[in-house]
XYZ file of C-alpha atoms in Angstrom:
386
model
C 110.693 150.082 151.046
C 109.569 153.643 149.506
C 106.066 154.293 148.523
C 106.867 156.006 145.261
C 105.039 154.917 142.447
C 107.460 154.069 139.524
C 106.548 153.919 135.904
C 108.835 152.035 133.591
C 110.457 154.137 130.629
C 109.080 151.717 127.816
C 105.327 153.210 128.747
C 106.253 156.914 127.942
C 104.312 156.558 124.742
C 101.178 154.983 126.267
C 98.748 158.047 126.229
C 98.074 156.942 122.644
C 96.729 153.764 123.819
C 94.657 154.834 126.667
C 90.907 155.274 126.166
C 91.280 153.237 122.966
C 89.277 150.187 121.945
C 92.210 148.102 122.570
C 92.299 149.115 126.154
C 88.829 148.812 126.706
C 88.742 145.152 125.206
C 91.703 144.357 127.392
C 90.107 145.396 130.662
C 86.875 143.630 129.794
C 88.757 140.437 129.375
C 90.621 140.952 132.622
C 87.147 141.513 134.360
C 85.327 138.844 132.896
C 88.125 136.296 133.699
C 88.470 137.616 137.108
C 84.640 137.157 137.644
C 84.579 133.782 135.931
C 87.622 132.397 137.879
C 85.988 133.682 141.327
C 82.635 132.082 140.578
C 84.273 128.586 139.711
C 86.311 128.720 142.901
C 82.991 129.435 145.062
C 81.390 126.525 143.199
C 84.472 124.283 143.756
C 84.547 125.017 147.542
C 80.807 124.289 147.690
C 81.033 120.958 146.245
C 84.026 120.053 148.242
C 82.365 120.407 151.402
C 80.020 117.641 150.437
C 82.883 115.716 149.031
C 84.596 115.727 152.200
C 81.745 114.553 154.073
C 81.970 111.346 151.807
C 85.605 111.071 152.271
C 86.433 111.298 156.047
C 90.197 110.425 155.166
C 92.119 113.366 153.490
C 94.465 112.218 151.037
C 97.575 113.816 149.686
C 95.741 114.873 146.132
C 92.784 116.493 148.289
C 95.221 118.420 150.483
C 97.167 119.855 147.468
C 94.387 120.352 145.112
C 92.613 122.475 147.939
C 95.746 124.574 148.495
C 95.981 124.929 144.397
C 92.372 126.247 144.490
C 93.066 128.587 147.619
C 95.694 130.305 145.751
C 94.053 130.812 142.262
C 90.944 132.027 144.285
C 92.916 134.807 145.984
C 94.884 135.679 142.759
C 91.448 136.078 140.876
C 89.791 138.056 143.873
C 92.682 140.268 144.786
C 94.749 140.650 141.376
C 92.482 139.676 138.757
C 89.211 141.638 139.700
C 89.871 143.900 142.560
C 93.061 145.890 141.693
C 93.586 145.227 138.076
C 89.706 145.445 136.778
C 88.892 148.908 138.597
C 92.296 150.530 137.298
C 91.813 149.173 133.804
C 88.309 150.706 133.395
C 89.672 153.822 134.699
C 92.570 153.811 132.266
C 95.127 154.403 134.994
C 96.261 153.074 138.328
C 93.390 154.147 140.889
C 95.189 153.002 144.098
C 97.911 154.252 146.437
C 101.684 153.716 145.694
C 101.830 151.033 148.140
C 99.032 148.942 146.406
C 101.305 148.570 143.395
C 103.973 146.608 145.588
C 101.201 144.674 147.090
C 99.675 143.918 143.595
C 102.986 142.461 142.694
C 103.758 140.597 145.677
C 100.337 139.048 145.989
C 100.534 138.052 142.202
C 103.892 136.496 142.592
C 102.819 134.754 145.712
C 99.621 133.030 144.567
C 101.252 132.437 140.942
C 104.179 130.567 142.863
C 101.809 128.788 145.079
C 99.901 127.530 142.409
C 103.007 126.014 140.810
C 104.478 124.559 144.054
C 101.252 122.953 144.690
C 101.420 121.129 141.435
C 104.923 120.311 141.779
C 104.259 118.480 145.156
C 101.415 116.597 143.480
C 103.933 115.278 140.740
C 106.601 114.351 143.713
C 103.666 112.648 145.457
C 102.769 110.537 142.216
C 106.391 109.903 141.574
C 106.913 108.407 145.201
C 103.830 106.360 144.996
C 105.142 104.909 141.807
C 108.567 104.437 143.102
C 107.795 102.809 146.533
C 106.409 99.417 147.484
C 105.238 100.805 150.831
C 102.494 103.254 151.292
C 103.758 107.048 150.978
C 101.002 109.403 151.807
C 100.689 113.064 153.066
C 99.103 112.440 156.592
C 97.658 115.485 158.359
C 101.133 115.643 160.543
C 102.964 115.852 157.105
C 100.560 118.314 155.789
C 101.477 120.704 158.526
C 105.062 121.440 157.385
C 104.263 120.902 153.482
C 101.444 123.378 152.878
C 103.284 125.966 154.955
C 106.597 125.448 153.141
C 104.770 125.922 149.961
C 103.532 129.439 151.057
C 106.826 130.566 152.797
C 108.698 129.427 149.760
C 106.445 131.290 147.425
C 106.285 134.248 149.548
C 110.035 134.607 149.781
C 111.027 135.685 146.422
C 108.120 138.450 145.586
C 108.658 139.841 148.855
C 112.346 140.808 148.074
C 111.465 144.565 147.231
C 110.398 145.127 150.781
C 113.878 144.329 151.921
C 115.399 146.944 149.278
C 116.157 144.127 146.564
C 114.380 145.117 143.377
C 110.992 146.962 143.058
C 107.618 146.654 141.781
C 106.575 149.204 139.007
C 103.556 150.260 136.705
C 103.819 148.137 133.410
C 101.874 148.145 130.075
C 98.918 150.311 130.243
C 99.592 151.636 133.839
C 96.716 149.663 135.094
C 98.815 146.683 136.867
C 102.316 146.410 138.351
C 105.365 143.998 137.738
C 108.881 143.800 138.392
C 111.087 146.275 137.003
C 112.564 144.615 133.865
C 114.132 148.063 132.269
C 116.522 148.698 134.909
C 120.192 147.091 135.052
C 121.276 147.876 138.567
C 122.429 144.745 140.626
C 119.310 144.818 142.974
C 116.831 144.505 140.141
C 118.838 141.942 138.393
C 119.087 139.839 141.573
C 115.489 140.310 142.173
C 114.454 139.255 138.741
C 116.717 136.304 138.646
C 115.268 134.877 142.026
C 112.027 135.309 140.500
C 112.768 133.359 137.317
C 115.281 130.584 138.754
C 113.956 130.109 142.063
C 110.046 130.863 141.772
C 109.479 129.533 138.241
C 112.452 127.494 136.740
C 113.106 125.267 139.653
C 109.457 124.069 140.254
C 109.014 123.605 136.764
C 111.976 121.451 136.268
C 111.370 119.396 139.338
C 107.721 118.646 137.976
C 108.751 117.652 134.542
C 111.531 115.180 135.886
C 108.715 113.745 138.498
C 106.023 113.067 135.661
C 109.054 111.791 133.254
C 109.852 109.303 135.941
C 105.940 108.462 136.741
C 105.670 107.478 133.185
C 108.911 105.253 132.767
C 108.002 103.391 136.030
C 104.200 103.167 134.891
C 105.423 101.535 131.736
C 108.113 99.506 133.318
C 105.850 97.995 136.046
C 103.009 97.278 133.638
C 105.124 95.666 131.095
C 106.615 93.232 133.811
C 103.148 92.461 135.082
C 101.804 91.798 131.727
C 104.926 89.453 130.802
C 104.445 87.409 134.252
C 100.688 87.133 133.905
C 100.823 85.610 130.510
C 103.525 83.131 131.613
C 100.992 82.243 134.378
C 97.928 82.121 131.940
C 95.695 84.137 134.123
C 93.578 86.040 131.870
C 91.354 87.901 134.329
C 94.831 89.437 135.988
C 96.030 90.452 132.643
C 92.744 92.178 131.838
C 92.779 94.173 134.963
C 96.606 94.900 134.599
C 95.972 96.512 131.102
C 93.018 98.323 132.345
C 94.886 99.679 135.374
C 97.762 101.129 132.879
C 95.300 102.509 130.855
C 93.249 104.467 133.943
C 96.695 105.587 135.541
C 98.156 106.846 132.346
C 94.979 108.838 131.688
C 95.170 110.350 135.071
C 98.755 111.278 134.537
C 98.170 112.887 131.270
C 95.557 114.902 132.486
C 97.523 116.213 135.227
C 100.458 116.891 133.115
C 98.117 118.678 130.693
C 97.117 121.040 133.768
C 100.528 121.679 134.492
C 101.285 122.399 130.896
C 98.635 124.886 130.663
C 99.820 126.558 133.569
C 103.379 126.813 132.105
C 101.876 128.195 129.003
C 99.819 130.812 130.867
C 102.731 132.067 132.949
C 105.721 131.349 130.494
C 105.327 134.735 128.912
C 105.920 136.423 132.324
C 109.009 134.129 132.748
C 110.178 135.085 129.442
C 110.098 138.802 130.058
C 111.989 137.959 133.088
C 114.578 135.941 130.835
C 114.741 138.867 128.448
C 115.499 141.226 131.214
C 118.368 139.152 132.743
C 120.069 138.607 129.359
C 119.962 142.305 128.578
C 117.250 142.832 125.743
C 114.740 144.554 127.607
C 114.945 147.371 125.025
C 112.897 145.036 122.762
C 109.969 144.797 125.184
C 106.936 146.960 124.118
C 103.872 148.068 125.944
C 101.663 145.371 124.440
C 104.472 142.810 124.734
C 104.158 143.436 128.508
C 100.483 143.549 128.789
C 99.837 140.071 127.086
C 101.644 138.079 129.843
C 98.971 139.317 132.443
C 96.186 138.366 129.996
C 97.575 134.858 129.881
C 98.417 134.501 133.483
C 94.824 135.165 134.812
C 93.379 132.613 132.528
C 95.105 129.789 134.598
C 92.922 130.662 137.573
C 89.709 129.398 135.529
C 90.959 126.006 134.385
C 93.809 125.091 136.540
C 91.987 123.693 139.926
C 88.862 122.835 137.522
C 91.107 120.347 135.634
C 92.335 118.715 138.919
C 88.984 118.591 140.767
C 87.158 116.965 137.556
C 89.452 113.808 137.811
C 87.792 112.973 141.093
C 84.704 110.571 140.454
C 82.643 111.929 143.344
C 83.264 115.390 142.256
C 82.000 114.569 138.860
C 78.959 112.881 140.098
C 77.970 115.887 142.035
C 78.378 118.250 139.222
C 76.262 115.904 137.189
C 73.749 115.823 139.707
C 73.282 119.693 139.632
C 73.740 119.880 135.949
C 72.019 117.016 134.231
C 72.908 118.269 130.927
C 76.661 117.237 131.552
C 76.108 113.782 132.681
C 76.783 112.225 129.402
C 80.241 113.721 129.396
C 81.193 113.600 133.096
C 79.921 109.953 133.782
C 81.188 108.684 130.459
C 83.843 106.315 131.791
C 81.510 105.296 134.782
C 79.907 102.103 133.202
C 83.239 100.774 131.934
C 84.836 101.094 135.359
C 81.854 99.379 136.760
C 82.222 96.312 134.540
C 86.020 96.222 135.551
C 85.170 95.920 139.473
C 84.454 91.967 139.145
C 88.049 91.518 137.572
C 89.474 93.956 140.126
C 87.953 92.104 143.109
C 89.335 88.788 141.752
C 92.754 90.265 141.204
C 92.793 91.763 144.808
C 91.654 88.578 146.232
C 94.397 86.556 144.632
C 96.936 88.746 145.885
C 95.536 89.873 149.332
C 98.749 89.810 150.924
C 100.231 92.236 148.430
C 97.267 94.656 148.179
C 96.835 95.448 152.030
C 97.317 99.372 151.633
C 97.215 101.525 154.733
C 95.294 104.607 155.500
C 94.382 106.858 152.606
C 93.649 103.963 150.316
C 92.098 104.695 146.757
C 94.452 107.320 145.897
C 96.954 107.446 142.733
C 99.863 106.788 145.036
C 98.182 103.756 146.595
C 97.361 102.406 143.461
C 100.972 102.820 142.250
C 102.186 101.029 145.537
C 99.754 98.233 144.916
C 100.902 97.890 141.317
C 104.591 97.830 142.488
C 103.643 95.284 145.034
C 101.862 92.884 142.521
C 104.971 93.394 140.237
C 107.287 92.096 143.031
C 104.862 89.204 144.139
C 104.268 87.982 140.681
C 108.089 88.291 139.749
C 109.039 86.114 142.806
C 106.480 83.511 141.933
C 107.694 83.397 138.419
C 111.345 83.121 139.314
C 110.559 80.460 141.592
C 108.503 78.592 139.068
C 111.198 79.080 136.338
C 114.065 77.931 139.016
C 112.031 74.686 139.844
């Protein structure tokens, strides 16, 4: 690949923006975002070390969330702070031409890693809701799932190194992106791969998985409530209702994190789509700089939203920051009151709730719920037939 530094034709009138208050404001936002995201990732890693002392069994959620945090941390340090911020305050690209292609490659790599990690989180929850036998990511399975995420994510932004497409300076000439102006075949192939295979395919798979999870949760919960009413077991009915509420809350929070990620990276995907359909002349300097601002915000809240769903993580944060105890431990007392009902429910269906290794995860909860539904449906059918 050539080391020549390419500049988009749409940035020819850029000199009037350099050194302006708008440019300084944009670069200040980039620097604050990069520093804040880096500090949050370091704190997450510090707390995760303590959490893993309490949790000797790694679950699928732990593995994928850690992978998600690693991708966001590297994106914040390399792209958000080191390369982008220093060039931003200098109001021009201060690095060698090869760094431009490296910036584009790492930005695409870490962004796709985060998206693919969230896709596998959604798929794991779908399989947990679908199956009546445990389906977990063990350490052996993780040996191929995590490398697959990184290889898949690295494939599409690495195409310029093989002569397919190129990375060019964009916006305020302080960052690099794919060439959305040129209409030659290699650049169109490169842009299409980024949009369809790197972005659209994982987003579609995630949406389908969460839709299936919602449908299965509603269906199984409704069947259990009907069976419990027929049997007249109020304690079992109370737990079933509480379980459905808790699992729906977890699913909604995960989907919210995914939605925020899509909103952050969606503008970049929109720029790619505009280039593919041939309306690249409508793109301006500011319309290509704004996607970079939004994309870097995902590194701040993305892993944090997943990590704060972990009850042990919330306890540790509340221990270090007592002022947040009221908010982080808000549902602790209510969940404690449900334990007696939960124990009674599990004891009544001991043969249906014996879950294998990795118990306590969302997928295992769904497995237990499905087993409960099958067990009590069989009991109800036998009673009715008798």
